[in-house]
Structure formats: structure tokens, C-alpha cells
Amino acid sequence: MNVRILPLLGALLVVTGCASTSRVMLGQTRAPTDPALVQIYSTPPPGSIEIAQLESSSAVGFGTQGQTDAAVARLKKEAAALGANGVILMGVESSSSGGGVSVGGGSYGSHSGGGVGIGIPTTQKRAAGVAIWVPNPPPANRLPVQTITPTR
């Protein structure tokens, strides 16, 4: 492998490899479900059963809404793998890395060199939630149906 490619591969792994998900089991798993069917809740619905406490993070970026969406999507994917059909979202937070500028130089024998490095501040989004099973979940993305009684 070409030695010049190694730093590029290392940087690529750092940027893409930072997304992760962790879990702490709280109950029994079920048959996996479709992540698209996992609903997000702000409070536990009546009769819900806790399966696992989850925490996920996005890849490193610049603090976009897409990073938040990616962290929540990872929660839903992990919850679905455990058989959950819901996630109680506990919160989303940002963690930032600082930026900076560095200048260096040195010599070895008759060779000398120098360099300048610039650090760009980046952000990673972290989401926490509880994977749950809701026995009779409300239909997703549906408005309540109103019955209209004709008047005479």
C-alpha cells in the first residue's frame, strides 16, 4: 500500500468511524421490527414496556440538523433490532472539539522542514432514549377521525 494514502485513510476513519450506539438492557427483547415503524415519544405511553436504554451518536460534522436526525435514526434502528416499536427520547446534545493553529519546524542533519496545521472545530450529536414496546401503539402520522352528523 502506498504510504502517502495512510494519513488520508486514518482521517477518513476518524470522521466516519465516530458514529456509535450503546445499550443497557432493561427487559426482554422481541422479534426485530422495521425501524420505519418505530415511533418517537416524549413521555412513556400507557402500558409501554421498557426494553433497553440506548445512546447513539452521529458522525463528526459541523452541527447540522442532519446530524441530529442521524443520531435519532440510529436510536430507532437499534430499538427495532431489539424488537421495540417505540423510543422515549430523553434528549439530544452536542459535543464540540476545539479548533486551533499550530506551527512546527525541525531539522535532522542537513535536512530541515516545517509545517502549519489548522484545526477546524467540529461537532458530534448524541441522542439518548429508552427502547420500548407499546402493546397498542397509536397510528403513526394520522389525524383523529371526526364523525360528522348530517343535520336536517
CSV table of C-alpha atoms in Angstrom, one decimal:
chain,number,residue,atom,x,y,z
A,1,MET,CA,0.0,0.0,0.0
A,2,ASN,CA,1.2,3.5,-0.8
A,3,VAL,CA,2.5,5.1,2.4
A,4,ARG,CA,1.0,8.5,1.4
A,5,ILE,CA,-2.5,7.1,1.5
A,6,LEU,CA,-2.3,6.0,5.1
A,7,PRO,CA,-2.9,9.5,6.6
A,8,LEU,CA,-5.9,10.0,4.3
A,9,LEU,CA,-7.3,6.6,5.3
A,10,GLY,CA,-6.7,7.5,9.0
A,11,ALA,CA,-8.6,10.8,8.7
A,12,LEU,CA,-11.4,9.1,6.9
A,13,LEU,CA,-11.8,6.5,9.6
A,14,VAL,CA,-11.8,9.2,12.3
A,15,VAL,CA,-14.5,11.2,10.6
A,16,THR,CA,-16.8,8.2,9.6
A,17,GLY,CA,-15.9,5.9,12.5
A,18,CYS,CA,-17.1,8.1,15.3
A,19,ALA,CA,-20.8,7.3,15.0
A,20,SER,CA,-21.8,4.7,17.5
A,21,THR,CA,-24.7,3.2,19.6
A,22,SER,CA,-24.6,1.7,23.0
A,23,ARG,CA,-27.3,-0.1,25.0
A,24,VAL,CA,-28.1,-1.2,28.5
A,25,MET,CA,-30.7,-4.0,28.7
A,26,LEU,CA,-33.7,-3.3,30.9
A,27,GLY,CA,-36.1,-6.1,29.8
A,28,GLN,CA,-36.6,-8.9,27.3
A,29,THR,CA,-36.0,-8.5,23.6
A,30,ARG,CA,-38.6,-9.3,21.0
A,31,ALA,CA,-38.6,-10.2,17.3
A,32,PRO,CA,-37.0,-7.4,15.3
A,33,THR,CA,-39.3,-4.7,13.9
A,34,ASP,CA,-39.0,-2.3,11.0
A,35,PRO,CA,-37.1,0.9,12.0
A,36,ALA,CA,-39.5,3.0,9.9
A,37,LEU,CA,-42.3,1.8,12.3
A,38,VAL,CA,-40.5,2.9,15.5
A,39,GLN,CA,-42.3,5.9,16.9
A,40,ILE,CA,-40.6,8.6,19.0
A,41,TYR,CA,-42.3,9.6,22.2
A,42,SER,CA,-41.6,12.4,24.7
A,43,THR,CA,-43.3,10.5,27.6
A,44,PRO,CA,-44.0,6.8,28.1
A,45,PRO,CA,-47.3,5.8,26.6
A,46,PRO,CA,-49.7,3.8,28.9
A,47,GLY,CA,-48.8,0.1,29.1
A,48,SER,CA,-45.4,0.5,27.5
A,49,ILE,CA,-42.7,-2.0,28.5
A,50,GLU,CA,-39.0,-0.9,28.7
A,51,ILE,CA,-36.5,-3.0,26.7
A,52,ALA,CA,-33.2,-1.1,26.8
A,53,GLN,CA,-31.6,2.2,27.5
A,54,LEU,CA,-29.9,3.5,24.3
A,55,GLU,CA,-27.4,6.1,23.5
A,56,SER,CA,-26.2,6.9,19.9
A,57,SER,CA,-24.1,9.5,18.2
A,58,SER,CA,-23.8,11.0,14.8
A,59,ALA,CA,-20.6,11.1,12.7
A,60,VAL,CA,-18.5,14.2,13.2
A,61,GLY,CA,-19.6,17.2,11.3
A,62,PHE,CA,-20.5,20.9,11.7
A,63,GLY,CA,-23.5,20.7,14.0
A,64,THR,CA,-26.2,20.4,11.4
A,65,GLN,CA,-29.8,19.2,11.7
A,66,GLY,CA,-28.8,16.2,9.6
A,67,GLN,CA,-26.5,15.1,12.5
A,68,THR,CA,-29.4,15.2,14.9
A,69,ASP,CA,-31.6,13.3,12.5
A,70,ALA,CA,-28.8,10.7,12.1
A,71,ALA,CA,-28.4,10.2,15.8
A,72,VAL,CA,-32.1,9.7,16.3
A,73,ALA,CA,-32.3,7.4,13.3
A,74,ARG,CA,-29.5,5.3,14.9
A,75,LEU,CA,-31.7,5.1,18.1
A,76,LYS,CA,-34.6,3.9,16.0
A,77,LYS,CA,-32.5,1.3,14.2
A,78,GLU,CA,-31.1,-0.1,17.4
A,79,ALA,CA,-34.5,-0.1,19.1
A,80,ALA,CA,-36.0,-2.0,16.1
A,81,ALA,CA,-33.2,-4.6,16.2
A,82,LEU,CA,-34.3,-5.3,19.9
A,83,GLY,CA,-37.9,-5.6,18.9
A,84,ALA,CA,-39.1,-2.2,20.1
A,85,ASN,CA,-41.8,-0.2,18.3
A,86,GLY,CA,-41.1,3.0,20.2
A,87,VAL,CA,-38.4,5.1,21.7
A,88,ILE,CA,-38.8,7.6,24.6
A,89,LEU,CA,-36.4,10.4,23.5
A,90,MET,CA,-34.6,11.6,26.6
A,91,GLY,CA,-32.6,14.3,24.9
A,92,VAL,CA,-30.1,15.3,22.2
A,93,GLU,CA,-26.9,17.1,23.0
A,94,SER,CA,-23.8,18.4,21.1
A,95,SER,CA,-20.2,17.9,21.9
A,96,SER,CA,-17.6,20.0,20.2
A,97,SER,CA,-14.0,19.7,19.5
A,98,GLY,CA,-11.9,22.8,19.6
A,99,GLY,CA,-10.0,24.2,16.7
A,100,GLY,CA,-6.6,25.7,16.6
A,101,VAL,CA,-3.5,26.6,14.7
A,102,SER,CA,-0.1,25.1,15.2
A,103,VAL,CA,3.3,25.8,13.6
A,104,GLY,CA,6.2,23.4,13.8
A,105,GLY,CA,9.7,23.0,12.4
A,106,GLY,CA,12.7,20.9,12.9
A,107,SER,CA,15.9,19.7,11.4
A,108,TYR,CA,17.8,16.4,11.2
A,109,GLY,CA,21.4,16.6,9.9
A,110,SER,CA,21.4,18.8,6.8
A,111,HIS,CA,17.6,18.4,6.3
A,112,SER,CA,15.1,20.8,7.8
A,113,GLY,CA,11.4,21.2,7.5
A,114,GLY,CA,8.4,22.9,8.8
A,115,GLY,CA,4.7,22.8,8.8
A,116,VAL,CA,1.5,24.5,9.7
A,117,GLY,CA,-1.6,22.8,11.0
A,118,ILE,CA,-5.1,24.2,11.3
A,119,GLY,CA,-7.8,22.5,13.4
A,120,ILE,CA,-11.4,23.1,12.3
A,121,PRO,CA,-13.9,22.9,15.2
A,122,THR,CA,-16.3,20.0,14.7
A,123,THR,CA,-19.5,18.9,16.5
A,124,GLN,CA,-21.0,15.5,17.2
A,125,LYS,CA,-24.6,15.0,18.2
A,126,ARG,CA,-25.6,12.4,20.9
A,127,ALA,CA,-29.1,11.2,21.5
A,128,ALA,CA,-30.4,9.2,24.5
A,129,GLY,CA,-33.6,7.3,24.8
A,130,VAL,CA,-35.4,4.2,26.1
A,131,ALA,CA,-36.5,1.5,23.6
A,132,ILE,CA,-40.0,0.4,24.5
A,133,TRP,CA,-42.7,-2.0,23.4
A,134,VAL,CA,-46.2,-0.4,23.2
A,135,PRO,CA,-48.9,-3.1,23.0
A,136,ASN,CA,-51.4,-0.9,21.0
A,137,PRO,CA,-49.5,2.0,19.5
A,138,PRO,CA,-51.5,4.9,18.1
A,139,PRO,CA,-51.4,5.0,14.3
A,140,ALA,CA,-48.4,7.0,13.1
A,141,ASN,CA,-48.9,10.3,11.2
A,142,ARG,CA,-52.7,10.1,11.3
A,143,LEU,CA,-55.1,12.8,12.5
A,144,PRO,CA,-58.0,11.8,14.6
A,145,VAL,CA,-61.1,11.0,12.5
A,146,GLN,CA,-64.1,13.2,13.2
A,147,THR,CA,-67.6,11.9,12.7
A,148,ILE,CA,-69.9,14.4,11.0
A,149,THR,CA,-73.6,14.0,11.7
A,150,PRO,CA,-75.7,15.4,8.9
A,151,THR,CA,-78.2,18.0,10.0
A,152,ARG,CA,-81.8,18.1,8.7
